[in-house]
PDB file of C-alpha atoms in Angstrom:
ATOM      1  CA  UNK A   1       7.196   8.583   5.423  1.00 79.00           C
ATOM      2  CA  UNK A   2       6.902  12.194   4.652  1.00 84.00           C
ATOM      3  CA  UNK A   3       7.928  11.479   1.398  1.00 89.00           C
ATOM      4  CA  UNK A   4       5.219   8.802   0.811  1.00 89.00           C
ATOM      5  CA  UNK A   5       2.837  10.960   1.850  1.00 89.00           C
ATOM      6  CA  UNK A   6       3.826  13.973  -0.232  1.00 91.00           C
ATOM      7  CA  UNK A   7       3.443  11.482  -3.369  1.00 89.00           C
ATOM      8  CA  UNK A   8       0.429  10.735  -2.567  1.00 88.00           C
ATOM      9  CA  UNK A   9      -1.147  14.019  -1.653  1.00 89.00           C
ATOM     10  CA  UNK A  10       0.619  15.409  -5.104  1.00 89.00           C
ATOM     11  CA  UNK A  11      -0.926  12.640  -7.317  1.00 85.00           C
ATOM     12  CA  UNK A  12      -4.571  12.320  -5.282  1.00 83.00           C
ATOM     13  CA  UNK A  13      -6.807  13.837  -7.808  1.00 86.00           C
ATOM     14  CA  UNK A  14      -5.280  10.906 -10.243  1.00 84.00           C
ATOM     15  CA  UNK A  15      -5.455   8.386  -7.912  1.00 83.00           C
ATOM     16  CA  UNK A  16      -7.769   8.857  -4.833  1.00 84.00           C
ATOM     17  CA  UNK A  17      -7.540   5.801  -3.504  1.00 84.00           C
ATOM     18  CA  UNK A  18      -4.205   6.122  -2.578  1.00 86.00           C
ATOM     19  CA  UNK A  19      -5.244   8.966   0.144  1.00 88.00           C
ATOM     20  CA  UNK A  20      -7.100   5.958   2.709  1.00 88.00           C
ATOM     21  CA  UNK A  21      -2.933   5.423   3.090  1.00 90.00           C
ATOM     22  CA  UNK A  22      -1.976   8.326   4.639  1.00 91.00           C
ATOM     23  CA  UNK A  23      -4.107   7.444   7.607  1.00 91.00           C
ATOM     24  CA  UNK A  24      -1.853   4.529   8.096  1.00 93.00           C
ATOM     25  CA  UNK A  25       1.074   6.446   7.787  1.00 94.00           C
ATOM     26  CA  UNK A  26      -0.084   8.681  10.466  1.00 94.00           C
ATOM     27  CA  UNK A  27      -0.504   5.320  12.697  1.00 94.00           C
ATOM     28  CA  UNK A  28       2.823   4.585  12.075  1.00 95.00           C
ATOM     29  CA  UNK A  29       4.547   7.837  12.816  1.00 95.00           C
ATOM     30  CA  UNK A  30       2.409   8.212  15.769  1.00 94.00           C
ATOM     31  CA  UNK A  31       3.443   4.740  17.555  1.00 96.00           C
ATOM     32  CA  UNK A  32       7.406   4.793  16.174  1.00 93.00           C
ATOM     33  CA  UNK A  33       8.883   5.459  19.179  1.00 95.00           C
ATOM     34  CA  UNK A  34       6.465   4.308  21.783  1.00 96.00           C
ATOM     35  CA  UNK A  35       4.882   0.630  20.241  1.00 96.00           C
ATOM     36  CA  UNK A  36       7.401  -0.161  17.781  1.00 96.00           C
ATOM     37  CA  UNK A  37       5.606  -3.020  17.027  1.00 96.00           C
ATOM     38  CA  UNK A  38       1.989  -1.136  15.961  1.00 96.00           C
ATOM     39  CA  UNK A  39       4.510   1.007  13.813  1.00 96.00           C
ATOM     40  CA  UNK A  40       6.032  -2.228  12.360  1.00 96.00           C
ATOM     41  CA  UNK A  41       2.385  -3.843  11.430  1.00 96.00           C
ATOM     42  CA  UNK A  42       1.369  -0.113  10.086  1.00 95.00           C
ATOM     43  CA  UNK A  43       4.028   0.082   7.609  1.00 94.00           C
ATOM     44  CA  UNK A  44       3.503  -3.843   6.636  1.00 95.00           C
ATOM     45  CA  UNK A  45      -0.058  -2.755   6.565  1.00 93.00           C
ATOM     46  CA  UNK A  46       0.978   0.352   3.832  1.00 92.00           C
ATOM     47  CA  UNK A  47       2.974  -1.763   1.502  1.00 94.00           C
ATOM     48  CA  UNK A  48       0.287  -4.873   1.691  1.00 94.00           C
ATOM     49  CA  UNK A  49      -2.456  -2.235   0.699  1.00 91.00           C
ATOM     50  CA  UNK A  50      -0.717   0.080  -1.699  1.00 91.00           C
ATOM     51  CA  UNK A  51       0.962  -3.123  -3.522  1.00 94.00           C
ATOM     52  CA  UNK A  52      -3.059  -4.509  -3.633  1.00 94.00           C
ATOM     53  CA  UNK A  53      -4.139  -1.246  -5.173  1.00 90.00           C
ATOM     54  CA  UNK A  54      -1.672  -1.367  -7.707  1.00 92.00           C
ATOM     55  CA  UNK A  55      -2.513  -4.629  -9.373  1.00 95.00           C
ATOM     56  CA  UNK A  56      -6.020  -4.075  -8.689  1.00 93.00           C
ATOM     57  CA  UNK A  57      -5.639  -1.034 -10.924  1.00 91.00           C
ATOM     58  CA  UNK A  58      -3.133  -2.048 -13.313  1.00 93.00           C
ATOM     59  CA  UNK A  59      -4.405  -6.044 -13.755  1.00 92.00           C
ATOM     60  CA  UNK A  60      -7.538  -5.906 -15.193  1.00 91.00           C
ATOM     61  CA  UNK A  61      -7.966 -10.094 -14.070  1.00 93.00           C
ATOM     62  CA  UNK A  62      -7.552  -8.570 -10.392  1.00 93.00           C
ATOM     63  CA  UNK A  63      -9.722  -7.447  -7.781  1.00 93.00           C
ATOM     64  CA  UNK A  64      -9.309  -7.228  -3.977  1.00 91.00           C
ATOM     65  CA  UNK A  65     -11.227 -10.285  -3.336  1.00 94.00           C
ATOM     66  CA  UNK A  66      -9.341 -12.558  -5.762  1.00 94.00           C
ATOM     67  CA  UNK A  67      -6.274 -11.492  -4.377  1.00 95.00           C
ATOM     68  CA  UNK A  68      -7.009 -11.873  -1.278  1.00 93.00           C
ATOM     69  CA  UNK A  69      -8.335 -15.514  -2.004  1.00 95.00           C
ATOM     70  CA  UNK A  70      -4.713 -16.084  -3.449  1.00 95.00           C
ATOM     71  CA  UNK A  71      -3.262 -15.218   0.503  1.00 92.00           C
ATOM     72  CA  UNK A  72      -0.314 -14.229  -0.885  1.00 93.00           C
ATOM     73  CA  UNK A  73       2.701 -12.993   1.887  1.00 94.00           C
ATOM     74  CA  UNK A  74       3.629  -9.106   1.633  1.00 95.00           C
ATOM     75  CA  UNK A  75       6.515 -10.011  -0.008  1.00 95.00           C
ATOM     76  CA  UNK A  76       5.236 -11.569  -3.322  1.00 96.00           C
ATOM     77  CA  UNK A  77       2.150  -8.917  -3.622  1.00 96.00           C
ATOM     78  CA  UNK A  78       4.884  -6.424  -3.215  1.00 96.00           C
ATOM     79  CA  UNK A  79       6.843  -8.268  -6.025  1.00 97.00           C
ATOM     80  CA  UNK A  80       3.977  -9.113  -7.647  1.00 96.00           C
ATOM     81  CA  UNK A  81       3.274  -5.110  -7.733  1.00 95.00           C
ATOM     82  CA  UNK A  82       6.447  -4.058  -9.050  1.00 96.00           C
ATOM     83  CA  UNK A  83       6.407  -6.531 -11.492  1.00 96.00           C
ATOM     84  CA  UNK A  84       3.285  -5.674 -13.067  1.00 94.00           C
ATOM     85  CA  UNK A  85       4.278  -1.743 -13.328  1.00 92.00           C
ATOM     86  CA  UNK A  86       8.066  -2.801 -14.697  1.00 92.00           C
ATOM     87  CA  UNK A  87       5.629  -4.310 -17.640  1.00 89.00           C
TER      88      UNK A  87
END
């Protein structure tokens, strides 16, 4: 998670956004050891929101409302994501 977080602090003036996510990283770190589940649903949380961002800024036919109409699992926004930046 450090990681995640130093990518994010190091590209934040670029992509602002981004920094909401470290808040949820925090969450998870915090609740690892002691509610693994809360850390579970944080980090499911992080890839759900940063995959969202990504198409939302990258797909210009996106926004967070239509893809949330779409109620698409974590797994195919994440693929979804990846996708759309391999193009």
């Amino acid at each position: 998670m450090k990681t995640v977080v130093e990518l994010i602090m190091l590209n934040s003036e670029r992509h602002k956004e981004f920094e909401q996510y470290c808040a949820v990283i925090e969450m998870a770190e915090l609740h690892k050891l002691t509610n693994p589940d809360i850390c579970i649903e944080s980090c499911k949380a992080l890839v759900e929101g940063i995959s969202k961002t990504i198409l939302v800024n990258v797909d210009p036919t996106k926004t967070h409302a239509t893809i949330d109409k779409e109620n698409l699992s974590v797994s195919k926004l994440f693929k979804d994501a990846v996708d759309k930046l391999g193009e």
